[in-house]
PDB file of C-alpha atoms in Angstrom:
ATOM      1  CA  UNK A   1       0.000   0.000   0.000  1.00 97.00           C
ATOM      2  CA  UNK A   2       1.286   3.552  -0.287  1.00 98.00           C
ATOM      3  CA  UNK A   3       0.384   6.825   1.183  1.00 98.00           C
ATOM      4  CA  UNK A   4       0.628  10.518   0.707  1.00 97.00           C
ATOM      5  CA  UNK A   5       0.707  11.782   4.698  1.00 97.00           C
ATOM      6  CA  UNK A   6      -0.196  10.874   7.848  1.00 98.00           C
ATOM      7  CA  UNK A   7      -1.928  14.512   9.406  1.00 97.00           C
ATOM      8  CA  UNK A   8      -1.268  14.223  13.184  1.00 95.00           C
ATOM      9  CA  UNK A   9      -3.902  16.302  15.503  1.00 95.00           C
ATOM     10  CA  UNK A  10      -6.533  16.600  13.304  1.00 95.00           C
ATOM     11  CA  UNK A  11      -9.749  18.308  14.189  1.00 94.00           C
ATOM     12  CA  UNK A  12     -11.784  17.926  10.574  1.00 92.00           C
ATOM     13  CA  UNK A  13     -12.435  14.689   9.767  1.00 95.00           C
ATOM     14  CA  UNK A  14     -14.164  12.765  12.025  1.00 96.00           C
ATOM     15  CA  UNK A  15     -14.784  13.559  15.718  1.00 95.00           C
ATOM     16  CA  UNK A  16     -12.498  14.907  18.384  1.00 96.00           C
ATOM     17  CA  UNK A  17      -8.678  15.549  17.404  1.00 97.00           C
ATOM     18  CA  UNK A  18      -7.267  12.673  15.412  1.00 98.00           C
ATOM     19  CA  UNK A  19      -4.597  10.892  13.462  1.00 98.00           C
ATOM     20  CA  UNK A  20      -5.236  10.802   9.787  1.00 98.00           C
ATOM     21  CA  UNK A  21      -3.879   8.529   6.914  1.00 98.00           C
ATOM     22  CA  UNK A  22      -4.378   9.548   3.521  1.00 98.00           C
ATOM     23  CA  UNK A  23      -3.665   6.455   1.273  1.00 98.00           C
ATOM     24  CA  UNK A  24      -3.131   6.476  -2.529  1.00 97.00           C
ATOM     25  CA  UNK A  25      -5.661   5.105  -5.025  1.00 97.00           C
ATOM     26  CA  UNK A  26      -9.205   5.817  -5.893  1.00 96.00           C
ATOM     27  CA  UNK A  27     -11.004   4.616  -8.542  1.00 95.00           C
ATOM     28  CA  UNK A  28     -13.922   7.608  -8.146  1.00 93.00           C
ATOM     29  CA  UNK A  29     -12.446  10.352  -9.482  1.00 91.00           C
ATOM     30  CA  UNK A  30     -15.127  12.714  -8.094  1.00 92.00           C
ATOM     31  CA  UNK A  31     -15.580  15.808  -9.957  1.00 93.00           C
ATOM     32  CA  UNK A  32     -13.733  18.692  -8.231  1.00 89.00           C
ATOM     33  CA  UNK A  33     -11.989  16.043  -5.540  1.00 89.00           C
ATOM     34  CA  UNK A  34     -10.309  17.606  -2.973  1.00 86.00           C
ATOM     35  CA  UNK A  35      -7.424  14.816  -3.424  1.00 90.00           C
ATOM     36  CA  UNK A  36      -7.239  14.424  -6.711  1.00 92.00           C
ATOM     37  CA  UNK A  37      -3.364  13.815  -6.059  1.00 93.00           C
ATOM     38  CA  UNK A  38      -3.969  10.863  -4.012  1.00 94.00           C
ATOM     39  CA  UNK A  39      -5.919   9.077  -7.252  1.00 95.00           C
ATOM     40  CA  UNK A  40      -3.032   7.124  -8.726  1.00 96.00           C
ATOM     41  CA  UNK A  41      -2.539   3.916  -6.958  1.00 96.00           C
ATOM     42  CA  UNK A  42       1.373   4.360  -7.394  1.00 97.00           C
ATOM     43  CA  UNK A  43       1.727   7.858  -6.283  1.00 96.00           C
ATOM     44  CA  UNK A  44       3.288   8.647  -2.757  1.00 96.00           C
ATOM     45  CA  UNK A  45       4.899   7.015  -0.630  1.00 97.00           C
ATOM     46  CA  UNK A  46       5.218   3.262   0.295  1.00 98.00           C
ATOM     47  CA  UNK A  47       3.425   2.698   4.061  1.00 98.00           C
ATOM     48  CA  UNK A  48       6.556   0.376   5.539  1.00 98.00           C
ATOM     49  CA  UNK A  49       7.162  -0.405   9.527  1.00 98.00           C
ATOM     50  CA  UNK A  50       8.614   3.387   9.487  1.00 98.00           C
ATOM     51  CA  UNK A  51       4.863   5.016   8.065  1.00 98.00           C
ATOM     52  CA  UNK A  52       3.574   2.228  10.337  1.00 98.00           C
ATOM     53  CA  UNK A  53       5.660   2.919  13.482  1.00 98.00           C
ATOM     54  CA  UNK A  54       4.594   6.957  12.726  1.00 98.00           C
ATOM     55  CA  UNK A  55       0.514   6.137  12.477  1.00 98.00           C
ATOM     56  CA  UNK A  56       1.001   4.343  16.138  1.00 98.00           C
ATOM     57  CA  UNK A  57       3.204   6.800  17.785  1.00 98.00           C
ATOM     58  CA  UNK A  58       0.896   9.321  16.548  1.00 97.00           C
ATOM     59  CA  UNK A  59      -2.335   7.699  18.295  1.00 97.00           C
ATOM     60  CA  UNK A  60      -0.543   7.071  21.187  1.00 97.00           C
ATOM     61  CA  UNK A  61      -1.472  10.290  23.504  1.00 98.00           C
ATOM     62  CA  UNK A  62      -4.592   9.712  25.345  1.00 97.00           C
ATOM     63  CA  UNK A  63      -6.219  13.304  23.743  1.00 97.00           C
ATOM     64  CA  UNK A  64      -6.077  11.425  20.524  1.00 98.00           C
ATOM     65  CA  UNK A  65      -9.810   9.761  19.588  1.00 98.00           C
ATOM     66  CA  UNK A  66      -8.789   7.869  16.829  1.00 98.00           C
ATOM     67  CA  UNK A  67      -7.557   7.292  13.619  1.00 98.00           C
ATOM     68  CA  UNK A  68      -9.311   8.206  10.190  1.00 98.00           C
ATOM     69  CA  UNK A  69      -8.459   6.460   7.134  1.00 98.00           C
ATOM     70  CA  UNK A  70      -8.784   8.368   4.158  1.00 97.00           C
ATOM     71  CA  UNK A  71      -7.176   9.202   0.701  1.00 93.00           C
ATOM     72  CA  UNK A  72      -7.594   8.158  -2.080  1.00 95.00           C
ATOM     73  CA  UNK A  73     -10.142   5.533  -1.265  1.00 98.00           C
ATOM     74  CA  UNK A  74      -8.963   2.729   1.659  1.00 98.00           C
ATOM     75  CA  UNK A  75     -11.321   0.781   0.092  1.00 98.00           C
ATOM     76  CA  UNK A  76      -9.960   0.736  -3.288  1.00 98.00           C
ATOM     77  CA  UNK A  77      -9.233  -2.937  -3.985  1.00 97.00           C
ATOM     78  CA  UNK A  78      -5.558  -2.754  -3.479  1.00 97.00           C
ATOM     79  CA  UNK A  79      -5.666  -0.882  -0.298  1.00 98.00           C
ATOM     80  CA  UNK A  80      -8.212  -3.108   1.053  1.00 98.00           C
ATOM     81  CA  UNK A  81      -5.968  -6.117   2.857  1.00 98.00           C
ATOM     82  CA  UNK A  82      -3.776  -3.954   4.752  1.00 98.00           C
ATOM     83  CA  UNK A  83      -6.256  -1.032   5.740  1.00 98.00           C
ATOM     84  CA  UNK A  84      -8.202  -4.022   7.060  1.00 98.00           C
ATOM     85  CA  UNK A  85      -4.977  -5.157   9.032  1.00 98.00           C
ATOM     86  CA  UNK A  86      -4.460  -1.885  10.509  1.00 98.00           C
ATOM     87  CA  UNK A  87      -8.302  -1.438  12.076  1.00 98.00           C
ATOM     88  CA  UNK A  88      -7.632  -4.329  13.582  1.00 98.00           C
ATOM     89  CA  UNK A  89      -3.925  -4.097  15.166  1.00 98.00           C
ATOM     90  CA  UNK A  90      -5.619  -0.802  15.785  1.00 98.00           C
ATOM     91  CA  UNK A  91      -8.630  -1.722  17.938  1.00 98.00           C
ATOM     92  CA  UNK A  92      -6.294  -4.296  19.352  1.00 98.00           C
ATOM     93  CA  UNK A  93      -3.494  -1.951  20.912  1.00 97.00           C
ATOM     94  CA  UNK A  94      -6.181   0.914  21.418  1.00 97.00           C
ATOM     95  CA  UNK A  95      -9.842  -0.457  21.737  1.00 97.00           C
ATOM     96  CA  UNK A  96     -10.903   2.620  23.389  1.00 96.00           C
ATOM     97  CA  UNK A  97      -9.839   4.718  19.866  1.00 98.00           C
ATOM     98  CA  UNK A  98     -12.056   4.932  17.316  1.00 98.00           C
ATOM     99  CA  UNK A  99     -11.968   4.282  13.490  1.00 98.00           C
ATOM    100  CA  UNK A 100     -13.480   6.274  11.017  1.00 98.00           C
ATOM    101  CA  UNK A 101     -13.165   5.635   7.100  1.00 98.00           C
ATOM    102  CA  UNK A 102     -13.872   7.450   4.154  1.00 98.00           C
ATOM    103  CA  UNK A 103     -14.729   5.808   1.154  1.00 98.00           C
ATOM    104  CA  UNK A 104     -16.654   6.698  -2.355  1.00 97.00           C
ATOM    105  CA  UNK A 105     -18.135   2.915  -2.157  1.00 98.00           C
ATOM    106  CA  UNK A 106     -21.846   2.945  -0.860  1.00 98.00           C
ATOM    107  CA  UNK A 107     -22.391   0.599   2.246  1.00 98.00           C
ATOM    108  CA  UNK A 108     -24.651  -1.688   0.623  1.00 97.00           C
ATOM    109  CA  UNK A 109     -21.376  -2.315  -1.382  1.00 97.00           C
ATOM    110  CA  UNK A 110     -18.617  -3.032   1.281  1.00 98.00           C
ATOM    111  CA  UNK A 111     -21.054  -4.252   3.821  1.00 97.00           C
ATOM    112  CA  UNK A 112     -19.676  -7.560   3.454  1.00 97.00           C
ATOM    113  CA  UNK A 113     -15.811  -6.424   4.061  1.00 98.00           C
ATOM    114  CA  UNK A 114     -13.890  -7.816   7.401  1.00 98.00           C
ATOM    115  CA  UNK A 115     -13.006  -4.857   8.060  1.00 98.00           C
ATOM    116  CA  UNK A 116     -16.647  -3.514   8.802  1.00 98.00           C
ATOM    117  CA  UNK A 117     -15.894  -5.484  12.218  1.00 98.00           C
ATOM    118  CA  UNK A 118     -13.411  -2.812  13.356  1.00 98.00           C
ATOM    119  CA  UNK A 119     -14.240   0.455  11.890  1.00 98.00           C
ATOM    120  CA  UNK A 120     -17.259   2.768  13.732  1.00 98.00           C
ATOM    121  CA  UNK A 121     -18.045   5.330  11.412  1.00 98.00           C
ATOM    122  CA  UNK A 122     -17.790   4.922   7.544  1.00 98.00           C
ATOM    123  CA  UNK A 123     -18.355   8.071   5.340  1.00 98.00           C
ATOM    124  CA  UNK A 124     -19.699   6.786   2.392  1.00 98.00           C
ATOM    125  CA  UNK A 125     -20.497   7.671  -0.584  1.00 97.00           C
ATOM    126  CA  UNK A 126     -18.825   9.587  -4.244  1.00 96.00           C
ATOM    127  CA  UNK A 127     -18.393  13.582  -4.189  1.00 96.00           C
ATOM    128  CA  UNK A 128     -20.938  15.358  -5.702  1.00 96.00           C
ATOM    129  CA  UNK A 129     -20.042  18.788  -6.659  1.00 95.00           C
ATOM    130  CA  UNK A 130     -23.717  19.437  -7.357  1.00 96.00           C
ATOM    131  CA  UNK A 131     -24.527  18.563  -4.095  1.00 95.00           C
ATOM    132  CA  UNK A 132     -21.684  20.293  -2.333  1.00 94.00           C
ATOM    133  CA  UNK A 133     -22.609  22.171   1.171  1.00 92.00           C
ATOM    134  CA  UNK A 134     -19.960  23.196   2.787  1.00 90.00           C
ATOM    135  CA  UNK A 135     -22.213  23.945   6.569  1.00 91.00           C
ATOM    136  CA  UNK A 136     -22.045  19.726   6.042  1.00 92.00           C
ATOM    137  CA  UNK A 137     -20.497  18.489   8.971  1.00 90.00           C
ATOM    138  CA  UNK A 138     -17.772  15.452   8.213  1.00 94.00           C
ATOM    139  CA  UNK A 139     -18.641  15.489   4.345  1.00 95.00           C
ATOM    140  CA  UNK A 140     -18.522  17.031   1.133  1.00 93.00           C
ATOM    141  CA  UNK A 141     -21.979  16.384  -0.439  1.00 94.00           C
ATOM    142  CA  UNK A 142     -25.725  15.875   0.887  1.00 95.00           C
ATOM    143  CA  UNK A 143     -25.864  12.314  -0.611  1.00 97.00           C
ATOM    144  CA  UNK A 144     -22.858  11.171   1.376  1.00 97.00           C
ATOM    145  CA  UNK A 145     -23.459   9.195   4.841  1.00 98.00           C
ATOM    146  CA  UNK A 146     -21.930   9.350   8.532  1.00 98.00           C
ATOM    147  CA  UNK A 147     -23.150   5.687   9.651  1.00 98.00           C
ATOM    148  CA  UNK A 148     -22.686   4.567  12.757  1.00 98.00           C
ATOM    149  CA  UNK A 149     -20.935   0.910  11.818  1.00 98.00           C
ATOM    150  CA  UNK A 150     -21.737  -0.711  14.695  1.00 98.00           C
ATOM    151  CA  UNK A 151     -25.521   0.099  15.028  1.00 97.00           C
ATOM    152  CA  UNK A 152     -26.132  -0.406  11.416  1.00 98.00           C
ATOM    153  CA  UNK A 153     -24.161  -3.957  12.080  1.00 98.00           C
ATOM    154  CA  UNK A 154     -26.549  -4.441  15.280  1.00 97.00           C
ATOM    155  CA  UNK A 155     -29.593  -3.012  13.887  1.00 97.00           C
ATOM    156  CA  UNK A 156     -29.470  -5.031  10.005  1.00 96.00           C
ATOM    157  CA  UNK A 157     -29.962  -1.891   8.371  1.00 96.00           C
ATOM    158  CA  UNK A 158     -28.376   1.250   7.831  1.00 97.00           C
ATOM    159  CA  UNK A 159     -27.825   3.565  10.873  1.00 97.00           C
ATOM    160  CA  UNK A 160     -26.424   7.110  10.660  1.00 97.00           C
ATOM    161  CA  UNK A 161     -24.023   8.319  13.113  1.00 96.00           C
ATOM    162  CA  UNK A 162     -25.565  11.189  15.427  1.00 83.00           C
ATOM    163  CA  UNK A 163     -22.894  13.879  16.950  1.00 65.00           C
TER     164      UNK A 163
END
């Protein structure tokens, strides 16, 4: 997998201050993207123990809520193995962080995905510049969702996270 940056102390996606890691790769290609640099699978940087040793260190403080994983897409079928490994060393060394994820894929397409088992709030959903509102809290466009992974999980249907 490769990557672009890890943000450390991050206040805008997701809730609380966070770690973020922007991957590389996204088949979308969402009209007026925000990271249209992070499209090419190859671009960036290569995530080794170093990137991996950084993302950790990074969540470590106890002010830190969680990781968000981000990009790109961390869905995008080559990013999907070790994004999945990561949720869970992270809920393993932290299990009182949380795990956010953005991703252009709808739920009803990734439902089936291990790594739906560790994440607890998955943005989904393409860009849409038409429906771009930036008083949207947590994402770009009215059609995208905040749902609340393990509810929806629970519940058998979708359920949206409430801040």
């Amino acid at each position: 997998m490769r990557y672009h940056n890890i943000t450390h102390d991050d206040m805008l996606n997701g809730e609380g201050l966070r770690t973020v890691l922007w991957v590389s790769g996204c088949e979308h290609h969402c009209n007026n993207c925000q990271n249209p640099i992070t499209w090419d699978i190859n671009g960036g940087l290569l995530f080794d123990e170093n990137a991996e040793r950084e993302l950790f260190e990074c969540l470590a403080p106890g002010y830190i809520e969680g990781v968000t994983f981000s990009g790109g897409d961390p869905l995008h079928t080559s990013n999907r193995d070790e994004i999945t490994r990561l949720a869970k060393k992270v809920k393993e060394k932290y299990p009182n962080k949380n795990i956010w994820l953005y991703t252009g894929y709808l739920w009803e397409q990734i439902s089936n995905l291990e790594i739906v088992n560790y994440v607890d709030v998955i943005v989904d959903g393409k860009f849409v510049e038409e429906l771009k509102d930036n008083m949207l809290h947590w994402k770009g466009s009215s059609n995208q969702r905040i749902i609340n992974v393990p509810a929806t999980l629970k519940k058998g249907e979708v359920v949206l996270f409430e801040d």
